[in-house]
mmCIF file of C-alpha atoms and ligand atoms in Angstrom:
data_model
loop_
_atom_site.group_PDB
_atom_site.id
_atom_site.type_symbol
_atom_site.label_atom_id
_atom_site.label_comp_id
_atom_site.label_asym_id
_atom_site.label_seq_id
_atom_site.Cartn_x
_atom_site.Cartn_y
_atom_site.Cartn_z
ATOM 1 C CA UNK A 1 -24.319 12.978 -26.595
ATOM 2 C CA UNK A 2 -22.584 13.430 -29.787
ATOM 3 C CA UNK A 3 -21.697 16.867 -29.317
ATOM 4 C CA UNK A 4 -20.041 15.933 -25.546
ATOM 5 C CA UNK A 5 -18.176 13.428 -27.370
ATOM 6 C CA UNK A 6 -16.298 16.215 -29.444
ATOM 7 C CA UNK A 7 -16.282 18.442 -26.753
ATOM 8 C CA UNK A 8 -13.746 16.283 -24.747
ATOM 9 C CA UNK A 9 -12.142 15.355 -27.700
ATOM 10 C CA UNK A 10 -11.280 18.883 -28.360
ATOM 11 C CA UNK A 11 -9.997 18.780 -24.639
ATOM 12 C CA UNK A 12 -7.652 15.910 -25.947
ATOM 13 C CA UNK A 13 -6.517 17.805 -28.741
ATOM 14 C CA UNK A 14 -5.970 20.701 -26.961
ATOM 15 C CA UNK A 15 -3.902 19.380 -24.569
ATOM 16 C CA UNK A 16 -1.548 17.736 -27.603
ATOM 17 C CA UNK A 17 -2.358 13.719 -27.476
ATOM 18 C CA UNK A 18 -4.005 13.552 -30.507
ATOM 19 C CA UNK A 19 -6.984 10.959 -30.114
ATOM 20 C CA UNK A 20 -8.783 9.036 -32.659
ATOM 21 C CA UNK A 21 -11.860 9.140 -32.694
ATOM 22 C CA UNK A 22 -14.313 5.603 -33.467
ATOM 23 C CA UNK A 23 -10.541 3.760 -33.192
ATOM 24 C CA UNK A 24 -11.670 0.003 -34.403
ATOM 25 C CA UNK A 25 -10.162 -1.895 -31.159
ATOM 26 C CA UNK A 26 -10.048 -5.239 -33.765
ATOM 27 C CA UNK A 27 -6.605 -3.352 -35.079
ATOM 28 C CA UNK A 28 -5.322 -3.152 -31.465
ATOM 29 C CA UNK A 29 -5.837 -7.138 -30.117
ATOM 30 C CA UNK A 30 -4.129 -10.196 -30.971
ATOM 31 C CA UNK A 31 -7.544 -11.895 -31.457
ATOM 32 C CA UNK A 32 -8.234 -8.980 -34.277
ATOM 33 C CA UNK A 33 -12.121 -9.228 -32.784
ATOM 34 C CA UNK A 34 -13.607 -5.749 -31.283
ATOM 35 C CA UNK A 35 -15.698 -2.780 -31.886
ATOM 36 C CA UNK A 36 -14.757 1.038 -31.635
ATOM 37 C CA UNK A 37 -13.477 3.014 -28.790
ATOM 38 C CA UNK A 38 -15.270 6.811 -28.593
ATOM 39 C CA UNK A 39 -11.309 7.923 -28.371
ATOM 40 C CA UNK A 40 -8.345 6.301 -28.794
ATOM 41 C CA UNK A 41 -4.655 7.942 -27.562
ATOM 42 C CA UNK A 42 -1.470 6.512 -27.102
ATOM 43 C CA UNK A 43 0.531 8.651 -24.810
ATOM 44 C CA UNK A 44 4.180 9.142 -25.591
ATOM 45 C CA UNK A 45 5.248 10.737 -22.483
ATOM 46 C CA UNK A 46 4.184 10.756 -18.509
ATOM 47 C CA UNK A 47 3.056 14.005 -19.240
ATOM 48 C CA UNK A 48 0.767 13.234 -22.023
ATOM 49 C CA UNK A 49 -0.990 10.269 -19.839
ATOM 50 C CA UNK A 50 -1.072 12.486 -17.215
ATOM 51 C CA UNK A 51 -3.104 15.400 -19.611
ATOM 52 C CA UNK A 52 -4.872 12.907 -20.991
ATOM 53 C CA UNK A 53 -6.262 11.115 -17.417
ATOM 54 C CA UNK A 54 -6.775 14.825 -16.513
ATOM 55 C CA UNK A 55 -9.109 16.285 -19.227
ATOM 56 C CA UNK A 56 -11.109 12.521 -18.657
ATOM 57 C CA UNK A 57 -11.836 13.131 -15.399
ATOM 58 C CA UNK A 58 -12.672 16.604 -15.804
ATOM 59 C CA UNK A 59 -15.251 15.491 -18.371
ATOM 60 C CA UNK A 60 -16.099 12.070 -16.221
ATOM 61 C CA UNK A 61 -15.345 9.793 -19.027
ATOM 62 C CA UNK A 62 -14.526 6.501 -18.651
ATOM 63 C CA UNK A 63 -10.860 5.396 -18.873
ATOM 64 C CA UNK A 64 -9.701 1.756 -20.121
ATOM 65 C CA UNK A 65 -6.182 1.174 -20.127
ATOM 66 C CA UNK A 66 -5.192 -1.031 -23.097
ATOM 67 C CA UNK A 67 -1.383 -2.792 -23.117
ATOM 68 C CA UNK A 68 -0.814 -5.259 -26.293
ATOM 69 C CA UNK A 69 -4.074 -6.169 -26.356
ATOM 70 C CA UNK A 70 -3.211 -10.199 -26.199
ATOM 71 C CA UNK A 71 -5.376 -10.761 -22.934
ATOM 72 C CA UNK A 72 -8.771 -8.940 -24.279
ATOM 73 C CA UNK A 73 -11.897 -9.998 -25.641
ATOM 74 C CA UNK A 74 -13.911 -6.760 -26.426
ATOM 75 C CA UNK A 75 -17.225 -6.925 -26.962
ATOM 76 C CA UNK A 76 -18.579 -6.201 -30.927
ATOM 77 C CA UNK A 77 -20.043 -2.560 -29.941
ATOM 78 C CA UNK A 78 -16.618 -1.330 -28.879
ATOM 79 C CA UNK A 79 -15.184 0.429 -26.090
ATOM 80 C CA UNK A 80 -17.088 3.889 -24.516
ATOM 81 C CA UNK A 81 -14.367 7.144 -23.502
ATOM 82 C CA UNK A 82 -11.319 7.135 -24.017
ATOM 83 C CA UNK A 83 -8.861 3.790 -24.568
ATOM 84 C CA UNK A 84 -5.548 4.836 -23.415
ATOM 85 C CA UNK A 85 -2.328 2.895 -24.540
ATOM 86 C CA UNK A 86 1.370 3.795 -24.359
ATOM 87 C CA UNK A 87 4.210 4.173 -26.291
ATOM 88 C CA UNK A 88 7.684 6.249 -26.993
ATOM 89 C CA UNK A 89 9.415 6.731 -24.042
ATOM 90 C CA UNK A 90 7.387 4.286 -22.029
ATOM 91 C CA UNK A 91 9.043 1.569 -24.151
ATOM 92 C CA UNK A 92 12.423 2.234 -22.797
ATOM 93 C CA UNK A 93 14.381 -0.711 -20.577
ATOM 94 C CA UNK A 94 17.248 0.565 -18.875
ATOM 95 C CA UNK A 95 19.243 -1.328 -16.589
ATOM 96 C CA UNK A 96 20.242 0.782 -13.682
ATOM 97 C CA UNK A 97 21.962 -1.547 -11.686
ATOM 98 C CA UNK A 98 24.558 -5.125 -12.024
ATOM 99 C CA UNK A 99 20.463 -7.149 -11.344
ATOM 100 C CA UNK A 100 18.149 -4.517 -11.919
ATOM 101 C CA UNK A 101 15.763 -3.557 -14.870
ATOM 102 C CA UNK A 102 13.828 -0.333 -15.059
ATOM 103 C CA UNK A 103 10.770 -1.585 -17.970
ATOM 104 C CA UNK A 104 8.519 0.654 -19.333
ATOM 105 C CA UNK A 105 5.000 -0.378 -19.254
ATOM 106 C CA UNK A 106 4.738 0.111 -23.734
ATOM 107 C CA UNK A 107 7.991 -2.199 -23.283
ATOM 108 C CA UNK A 108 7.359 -5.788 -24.986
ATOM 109 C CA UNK A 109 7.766 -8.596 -22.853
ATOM 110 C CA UNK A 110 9.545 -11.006 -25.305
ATOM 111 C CA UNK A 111 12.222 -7.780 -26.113
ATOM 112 C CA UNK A 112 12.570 -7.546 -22.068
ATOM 113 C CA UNK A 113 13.336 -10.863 -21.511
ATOM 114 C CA UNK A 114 15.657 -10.947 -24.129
ATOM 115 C CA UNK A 115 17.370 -8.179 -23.262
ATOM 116 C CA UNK A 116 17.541 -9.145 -19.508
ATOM 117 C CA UNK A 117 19.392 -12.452 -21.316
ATOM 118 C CA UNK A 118 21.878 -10.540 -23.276
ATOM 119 C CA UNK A 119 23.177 -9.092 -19.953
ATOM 120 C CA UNK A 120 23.546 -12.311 -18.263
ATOM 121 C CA UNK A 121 20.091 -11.719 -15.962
ATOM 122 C CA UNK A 122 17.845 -14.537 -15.217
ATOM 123 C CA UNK A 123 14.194 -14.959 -13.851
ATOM 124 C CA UNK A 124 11.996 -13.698 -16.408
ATOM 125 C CA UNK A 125 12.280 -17.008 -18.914
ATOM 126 C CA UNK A 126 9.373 -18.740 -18.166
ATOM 127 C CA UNK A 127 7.445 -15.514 -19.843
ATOM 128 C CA UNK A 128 9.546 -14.787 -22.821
ATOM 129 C CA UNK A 129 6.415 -16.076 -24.588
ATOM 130 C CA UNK A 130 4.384 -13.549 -23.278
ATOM 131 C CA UNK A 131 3.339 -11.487 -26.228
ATOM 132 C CA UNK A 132 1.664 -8.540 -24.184
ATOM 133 C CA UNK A 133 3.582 -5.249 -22.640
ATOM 134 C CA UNK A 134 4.998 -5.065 -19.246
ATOM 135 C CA UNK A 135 1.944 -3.163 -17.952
ATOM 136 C CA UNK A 136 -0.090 -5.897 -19.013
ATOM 137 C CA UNK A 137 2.033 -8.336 -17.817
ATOM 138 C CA UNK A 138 2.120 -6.710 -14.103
ATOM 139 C CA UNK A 139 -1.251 -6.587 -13.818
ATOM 140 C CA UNK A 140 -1.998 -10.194 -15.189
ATOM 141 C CA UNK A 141 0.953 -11.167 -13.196
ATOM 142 C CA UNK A 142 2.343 -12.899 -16.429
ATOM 143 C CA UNK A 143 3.691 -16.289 -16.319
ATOM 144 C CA UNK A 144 3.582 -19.963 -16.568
ATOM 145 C CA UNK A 145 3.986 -23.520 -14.666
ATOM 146 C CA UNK A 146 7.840 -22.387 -14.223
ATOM 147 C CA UNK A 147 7.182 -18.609 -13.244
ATOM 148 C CA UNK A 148 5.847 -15.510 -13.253
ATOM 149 C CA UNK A 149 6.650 -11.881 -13.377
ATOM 150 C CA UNK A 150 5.390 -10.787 -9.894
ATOM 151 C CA UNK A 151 8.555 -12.356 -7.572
ATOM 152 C CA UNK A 152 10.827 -10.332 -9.289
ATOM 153 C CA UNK A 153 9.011 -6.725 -9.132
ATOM 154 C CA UNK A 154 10.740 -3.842 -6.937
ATOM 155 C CA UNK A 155 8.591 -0.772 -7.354
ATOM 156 C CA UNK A 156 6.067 0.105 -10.247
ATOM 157 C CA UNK A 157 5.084 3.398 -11.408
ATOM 158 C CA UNK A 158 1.785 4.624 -11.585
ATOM 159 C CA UNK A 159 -0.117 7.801 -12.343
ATOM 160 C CA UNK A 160 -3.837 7.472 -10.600
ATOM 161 C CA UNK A 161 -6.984 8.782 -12.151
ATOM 162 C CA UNK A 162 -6.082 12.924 -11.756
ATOM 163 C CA UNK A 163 -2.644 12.154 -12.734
ATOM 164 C CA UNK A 164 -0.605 12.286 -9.971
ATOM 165 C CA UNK A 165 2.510 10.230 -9.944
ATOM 166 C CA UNK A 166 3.270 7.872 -7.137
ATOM 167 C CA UNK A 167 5.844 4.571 -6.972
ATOM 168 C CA UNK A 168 4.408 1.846 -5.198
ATOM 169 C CA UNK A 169 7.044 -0.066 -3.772
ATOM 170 C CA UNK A 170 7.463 -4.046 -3.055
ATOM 171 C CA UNK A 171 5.583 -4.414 0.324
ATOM 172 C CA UNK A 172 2.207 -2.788 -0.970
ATOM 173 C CA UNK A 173 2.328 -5.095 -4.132
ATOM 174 C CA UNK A 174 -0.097 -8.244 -4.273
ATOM 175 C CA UNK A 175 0.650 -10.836 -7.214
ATOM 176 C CA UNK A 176 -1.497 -14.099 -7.518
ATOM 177 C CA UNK A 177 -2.825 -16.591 -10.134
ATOM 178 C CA UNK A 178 -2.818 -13.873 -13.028
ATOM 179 C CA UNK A 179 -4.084 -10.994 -10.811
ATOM 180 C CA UNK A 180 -2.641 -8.816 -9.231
ATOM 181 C CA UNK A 181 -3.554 -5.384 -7.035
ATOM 182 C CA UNK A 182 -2.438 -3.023 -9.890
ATOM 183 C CA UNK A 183 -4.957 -1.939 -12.846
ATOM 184 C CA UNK A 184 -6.918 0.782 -11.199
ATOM 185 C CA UNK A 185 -4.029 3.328 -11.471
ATOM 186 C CA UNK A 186 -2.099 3.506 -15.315
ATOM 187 C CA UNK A 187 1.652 1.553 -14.793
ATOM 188 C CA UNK A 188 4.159 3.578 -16.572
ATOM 189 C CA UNK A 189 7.138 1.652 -15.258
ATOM 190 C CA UNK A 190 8.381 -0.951 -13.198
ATOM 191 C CA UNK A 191 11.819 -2.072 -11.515
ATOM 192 C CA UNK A 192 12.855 -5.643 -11.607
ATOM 193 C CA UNK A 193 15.453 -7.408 -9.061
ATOM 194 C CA UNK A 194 17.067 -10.350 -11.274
ATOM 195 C CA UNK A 195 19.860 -12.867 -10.585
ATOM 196 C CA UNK A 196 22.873 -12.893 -12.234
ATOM 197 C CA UNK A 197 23.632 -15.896 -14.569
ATOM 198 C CA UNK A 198 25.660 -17.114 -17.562
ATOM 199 C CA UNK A 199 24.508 -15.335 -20.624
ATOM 200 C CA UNK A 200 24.724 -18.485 -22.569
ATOM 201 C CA UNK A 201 23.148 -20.466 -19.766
ATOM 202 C CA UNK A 202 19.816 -17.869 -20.024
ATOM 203 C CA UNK A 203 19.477 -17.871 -23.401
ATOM 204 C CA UNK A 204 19.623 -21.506 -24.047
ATOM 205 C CA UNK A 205 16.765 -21.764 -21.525
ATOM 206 C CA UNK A 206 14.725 -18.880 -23.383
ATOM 207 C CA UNK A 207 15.251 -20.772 -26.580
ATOM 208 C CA UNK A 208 13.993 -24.119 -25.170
ATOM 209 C CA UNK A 209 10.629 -22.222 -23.804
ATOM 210 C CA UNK A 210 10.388 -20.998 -27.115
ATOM 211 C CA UNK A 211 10.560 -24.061 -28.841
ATOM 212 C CA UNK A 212 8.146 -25.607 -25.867
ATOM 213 C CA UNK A 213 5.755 -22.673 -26.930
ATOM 214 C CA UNK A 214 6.104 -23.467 -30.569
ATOM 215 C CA UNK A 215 4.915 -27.261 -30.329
ATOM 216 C CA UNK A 216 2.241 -27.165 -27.697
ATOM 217 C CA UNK A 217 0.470 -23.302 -28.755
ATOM 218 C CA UNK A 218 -1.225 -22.233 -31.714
ATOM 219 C CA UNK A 219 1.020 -18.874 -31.878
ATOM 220 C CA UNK A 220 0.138 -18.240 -35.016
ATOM 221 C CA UNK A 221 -3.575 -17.345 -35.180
ATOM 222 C CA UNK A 222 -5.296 -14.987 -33.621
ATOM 223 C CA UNK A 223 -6.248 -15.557 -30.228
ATOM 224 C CA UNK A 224 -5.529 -14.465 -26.470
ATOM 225 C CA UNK A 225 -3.758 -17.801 -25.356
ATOM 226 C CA UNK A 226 -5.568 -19.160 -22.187
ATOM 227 C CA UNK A 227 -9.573 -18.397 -22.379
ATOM 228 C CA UNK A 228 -9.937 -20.031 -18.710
ATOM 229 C CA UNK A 229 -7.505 -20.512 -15.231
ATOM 230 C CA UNK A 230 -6.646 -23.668 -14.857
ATOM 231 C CA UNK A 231 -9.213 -24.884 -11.073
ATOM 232 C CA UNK A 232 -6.827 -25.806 -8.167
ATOM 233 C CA UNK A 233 -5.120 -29.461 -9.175
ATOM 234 C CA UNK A 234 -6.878 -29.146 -12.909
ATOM 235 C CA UNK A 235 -5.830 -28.273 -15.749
ATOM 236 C CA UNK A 236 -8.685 -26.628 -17.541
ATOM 237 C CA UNK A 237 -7.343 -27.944 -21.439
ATOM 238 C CA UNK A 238 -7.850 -31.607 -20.184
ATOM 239 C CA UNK A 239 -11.166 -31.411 -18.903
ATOM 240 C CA UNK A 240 -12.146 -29.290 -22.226
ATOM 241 C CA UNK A 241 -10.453 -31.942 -24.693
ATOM 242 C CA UNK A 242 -11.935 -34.753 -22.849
ATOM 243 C CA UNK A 243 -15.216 -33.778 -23.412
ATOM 244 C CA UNK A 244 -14.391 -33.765 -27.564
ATOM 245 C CA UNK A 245 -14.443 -30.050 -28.108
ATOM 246 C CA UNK A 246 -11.430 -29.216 -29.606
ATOM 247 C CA UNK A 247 -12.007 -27.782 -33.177
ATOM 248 C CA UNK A 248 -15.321 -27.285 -32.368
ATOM 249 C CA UNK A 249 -16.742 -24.112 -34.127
ATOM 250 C CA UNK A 250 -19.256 -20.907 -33.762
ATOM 251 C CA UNK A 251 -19.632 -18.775 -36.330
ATOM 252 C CA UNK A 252 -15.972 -17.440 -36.779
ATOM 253 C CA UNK A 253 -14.287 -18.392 -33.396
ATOM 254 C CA UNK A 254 -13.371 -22.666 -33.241
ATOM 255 C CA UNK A 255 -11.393 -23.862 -30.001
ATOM 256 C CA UNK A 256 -8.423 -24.494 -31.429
ATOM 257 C CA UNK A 257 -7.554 -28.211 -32.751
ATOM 258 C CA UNK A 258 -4.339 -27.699 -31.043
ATOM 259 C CA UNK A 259 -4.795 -26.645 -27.413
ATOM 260 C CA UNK A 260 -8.339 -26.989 -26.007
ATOM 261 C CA UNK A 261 -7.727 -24.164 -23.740
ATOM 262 C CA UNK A 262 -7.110 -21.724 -26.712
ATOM 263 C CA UNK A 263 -10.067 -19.993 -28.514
ATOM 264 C CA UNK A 264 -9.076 -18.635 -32.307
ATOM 265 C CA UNK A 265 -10.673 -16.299 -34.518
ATOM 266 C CA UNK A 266 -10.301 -18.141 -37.569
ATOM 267 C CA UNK A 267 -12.732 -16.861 -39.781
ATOM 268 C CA UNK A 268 -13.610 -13.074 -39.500
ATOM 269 C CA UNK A 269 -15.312 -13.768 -35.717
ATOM 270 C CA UNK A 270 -17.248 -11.654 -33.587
ATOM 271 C CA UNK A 271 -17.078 -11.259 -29.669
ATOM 272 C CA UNK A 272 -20.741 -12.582 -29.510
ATOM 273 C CA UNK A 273 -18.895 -15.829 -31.421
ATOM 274 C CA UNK A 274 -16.171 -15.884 -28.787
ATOM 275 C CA UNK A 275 -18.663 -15.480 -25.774
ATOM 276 C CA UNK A 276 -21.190 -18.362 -27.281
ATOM 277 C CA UNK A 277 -18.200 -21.275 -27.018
ATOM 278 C CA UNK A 278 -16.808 -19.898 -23.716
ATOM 279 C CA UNK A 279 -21.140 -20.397 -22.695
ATOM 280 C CA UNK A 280 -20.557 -24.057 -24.202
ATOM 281 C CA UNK A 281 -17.221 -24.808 -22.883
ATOM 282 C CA UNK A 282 -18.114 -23.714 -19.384
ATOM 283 C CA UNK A 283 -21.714 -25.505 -19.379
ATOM 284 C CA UNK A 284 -20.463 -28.675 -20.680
ATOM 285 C CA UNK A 285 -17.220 -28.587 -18.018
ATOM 286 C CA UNK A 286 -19.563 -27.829 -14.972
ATOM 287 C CA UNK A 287 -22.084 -30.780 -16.296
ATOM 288 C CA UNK A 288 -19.370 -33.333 -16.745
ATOM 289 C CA UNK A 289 -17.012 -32.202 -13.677
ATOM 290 C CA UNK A 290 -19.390 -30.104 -11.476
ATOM 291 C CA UNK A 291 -16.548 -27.727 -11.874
ATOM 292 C CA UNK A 292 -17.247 -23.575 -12.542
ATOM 293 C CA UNK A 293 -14.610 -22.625 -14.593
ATOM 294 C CA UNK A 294 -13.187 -18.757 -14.400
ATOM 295 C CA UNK A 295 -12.047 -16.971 -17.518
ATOM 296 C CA UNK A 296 -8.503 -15.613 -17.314
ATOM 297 C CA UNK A 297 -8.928 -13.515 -20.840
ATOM 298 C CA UNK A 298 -10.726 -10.418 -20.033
ATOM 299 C CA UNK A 299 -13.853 -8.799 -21.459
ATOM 300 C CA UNK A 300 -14.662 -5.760 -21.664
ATOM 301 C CA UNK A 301 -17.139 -3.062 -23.661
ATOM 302 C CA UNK A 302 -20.399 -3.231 -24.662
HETATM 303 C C1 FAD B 1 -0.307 -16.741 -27.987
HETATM 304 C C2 FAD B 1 -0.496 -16.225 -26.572
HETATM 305 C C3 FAD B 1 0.139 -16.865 -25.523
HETATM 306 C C4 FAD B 1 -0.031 -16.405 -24.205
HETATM 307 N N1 FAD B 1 0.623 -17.050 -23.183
HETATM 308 C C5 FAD B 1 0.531 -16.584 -21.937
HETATM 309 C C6 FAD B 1 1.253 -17.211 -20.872
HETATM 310 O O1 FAD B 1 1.978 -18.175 -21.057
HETATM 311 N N2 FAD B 1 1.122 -16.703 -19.617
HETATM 312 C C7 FAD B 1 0.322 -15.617 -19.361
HETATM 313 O O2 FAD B 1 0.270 -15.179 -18.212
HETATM 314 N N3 FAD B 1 -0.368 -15.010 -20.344
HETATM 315 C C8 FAD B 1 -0.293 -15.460 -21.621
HETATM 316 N N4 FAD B 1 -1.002 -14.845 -22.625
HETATM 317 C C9 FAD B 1 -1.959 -13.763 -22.298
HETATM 318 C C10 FAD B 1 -1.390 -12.342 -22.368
HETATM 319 O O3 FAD B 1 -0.308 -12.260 -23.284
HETATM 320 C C11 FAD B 1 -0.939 -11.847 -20.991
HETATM 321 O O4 FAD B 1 -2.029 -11.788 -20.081
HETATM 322 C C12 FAD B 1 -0.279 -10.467 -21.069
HETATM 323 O O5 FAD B 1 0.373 -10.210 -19.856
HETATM 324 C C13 FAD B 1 -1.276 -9.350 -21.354
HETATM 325 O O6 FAD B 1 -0.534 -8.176 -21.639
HETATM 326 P P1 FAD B 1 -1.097 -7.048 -22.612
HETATM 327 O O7 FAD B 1 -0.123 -5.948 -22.676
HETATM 328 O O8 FAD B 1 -1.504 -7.638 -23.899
HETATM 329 O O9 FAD B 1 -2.369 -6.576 -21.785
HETATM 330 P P2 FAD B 1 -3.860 -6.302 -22.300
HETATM 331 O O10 FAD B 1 -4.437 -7.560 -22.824
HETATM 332 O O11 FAD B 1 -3.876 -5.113 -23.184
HETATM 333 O O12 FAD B 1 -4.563 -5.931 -20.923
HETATM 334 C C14 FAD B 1 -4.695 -6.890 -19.877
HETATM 335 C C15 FAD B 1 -5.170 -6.148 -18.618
HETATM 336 O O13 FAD B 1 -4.112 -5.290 -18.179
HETATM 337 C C16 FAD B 1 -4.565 -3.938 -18.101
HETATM 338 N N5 FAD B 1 -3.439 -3.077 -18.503
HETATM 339 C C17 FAD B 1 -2.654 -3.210 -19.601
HETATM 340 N N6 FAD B 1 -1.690 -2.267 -19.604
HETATM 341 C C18 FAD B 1 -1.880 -1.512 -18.504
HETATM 342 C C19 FAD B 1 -1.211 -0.381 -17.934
HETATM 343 N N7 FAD B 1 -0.146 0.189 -18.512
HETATM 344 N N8 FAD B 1 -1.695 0.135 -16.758
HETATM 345 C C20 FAD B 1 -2.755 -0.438 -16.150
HETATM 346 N N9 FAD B 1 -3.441 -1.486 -16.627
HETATM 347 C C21 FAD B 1 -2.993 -2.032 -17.785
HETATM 348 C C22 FAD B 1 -5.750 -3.858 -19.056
HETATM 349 O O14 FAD B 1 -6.639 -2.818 -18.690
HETATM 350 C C23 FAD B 1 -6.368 -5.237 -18.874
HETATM 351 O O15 FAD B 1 -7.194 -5.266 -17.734
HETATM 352 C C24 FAD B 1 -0.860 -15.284 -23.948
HETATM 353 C C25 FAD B 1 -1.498 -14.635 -25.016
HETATM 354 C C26 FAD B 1 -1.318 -15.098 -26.314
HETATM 355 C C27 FAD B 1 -1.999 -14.359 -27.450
#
């Protein structure tokens, strides 16, 4: 087993994306919680995703793409294959037209929305307190009660699991409550339609979500904002404080004293920490309420 392992390595290295190798996924999530991935690359270029989804199919590895890391639980044992993340020139946002964005995937969605402001385009607000990367965002279909990302997407671009390229344009795009159809094939890019607006106008509204952001959301610890979707007509932070849990603790992971619907590593916490209050949280809702609720954070690993 070892010995495969460095064989497709080598493949890596050969074809010039220089993976790590046991890459500690706790230094790529904003909860800081998560065990090694068997390879870790960030691609710079199409071309180096491209090699890089090549040589793992050739060897039949397993693929995870990883954005920012701000939506992910994984699991204490790490990550097996090859995590892929971007970078370099998939950061780049252009803006090829008077209400268009072109966003790399790697491309921050608080710097996006920013930027988008600075021109005097408008939509993308409600998310500016998003901390993830456009490809992230796309597939989550990042947003909040006063938007999301999807309404404004034109085309994204995608390399599948050989690494062909292909744009997939508006029509064959499905968005819905933080889903979406993309995630199967690695999003390099995507093109936004905005509407034009008074730059000071925009950015007066992106400060005021801010500030919103600041006062209701622990920002400042590690965590992956929402653990659960909120259940048609719920809102899932209601039903959890009303039952007394919030600041209750597992091992390193508490749900937070400030929003019942955030879980924070506070102390050092492992995913089995995480997973044990999400097991409490979700039995006590569905005694009380009769309700299932559905995580929105993702898990993944083993
Ligand atoms: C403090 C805080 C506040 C938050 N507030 C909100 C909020 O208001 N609204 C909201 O919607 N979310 C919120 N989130 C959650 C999170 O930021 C979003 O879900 C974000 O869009 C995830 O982006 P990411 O780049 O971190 O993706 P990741 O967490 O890295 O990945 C999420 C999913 O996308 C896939 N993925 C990532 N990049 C690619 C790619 N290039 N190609 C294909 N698949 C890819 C991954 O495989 C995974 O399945 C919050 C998180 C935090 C920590």
């Amino acid at each position: 087993m070892v010995k495969m392992i460095m064989d497709w390595i080598e493949e890596l290295e050969r074809a010039g994306v220089s993976p790590l190798r046991d890459e500690p996924l706790s230094k790529h999530t904003s909860f800081k919680i998560g065990g090694p991935a068997d390879a870790y690359v960030t691609a710079k270029t199409r071309e180096q995703a491209a090699a890089a989804l090549r040589v793992a199919r050739a060897a039949k590895i397993p693929v995870f793409f990883l954005g920012w890391g701000s939506n992910l639980l994984v699991r204490d044992g790490g990550v097996r294959g090859l995590v892929l993340a971007l970078g370099g020139e998939l950061e780049k946002i252009e803006f090829p037209g008077p209400d268009l964005v072109r966003a790399g995937a790697a491309a921050r969605v608080p710097q996006l929305v920013v930027s988008c402001a600075e021109k005097g385009l408008s939509g993308l607000e409600p998310i500016v307190g998003v901390p993830g990367c456009v490809g992230g965002a796309l597939v989550m279909n990042a947003g909040t009660r006063d938007g999301e990302i999807g309404p404004f997407v034109e085309e994204v671009e995608t390399l599948d699991s050989e690494g062909n390229a292909a744009v997939v344009p508006r029509g064959r795009l499905a968005f819905g409550y933080r889903c979406s159809n993309l995630g199967n094939s690695l999003v390099l890019s995507a093109l936004l339609r905005l509407k034009r607006g008074v730059k000071a106008d925009i950015m007066a509204v992106v400060a005021r979500q801010q500030q919103k952001r600041l006062q209701t959301q622990p920002i400042h610890t590690f965590n992956v904002g929402s653990t659960f979707k909120n259940p048609p007509g719920l809102f899932a932070a209601q039903m959890i404080e009303q039952l007394g849990l919030k600041g209750r603790a597992l091992g390193g992971a508490r749900i937070s004293p400030m929003h019942a619907n955030f879980i924070e590593n506070f102390a050092g916490a492992k995913a089995s920490d995480v997973l044990a209050l999400v097991d409490l949280i979700s039995e006590r809702v569905l005694a009380a309420s009769g309700v299932k609720l559905e995580l929105e954070m993702r898990v993944v690993g083993e």
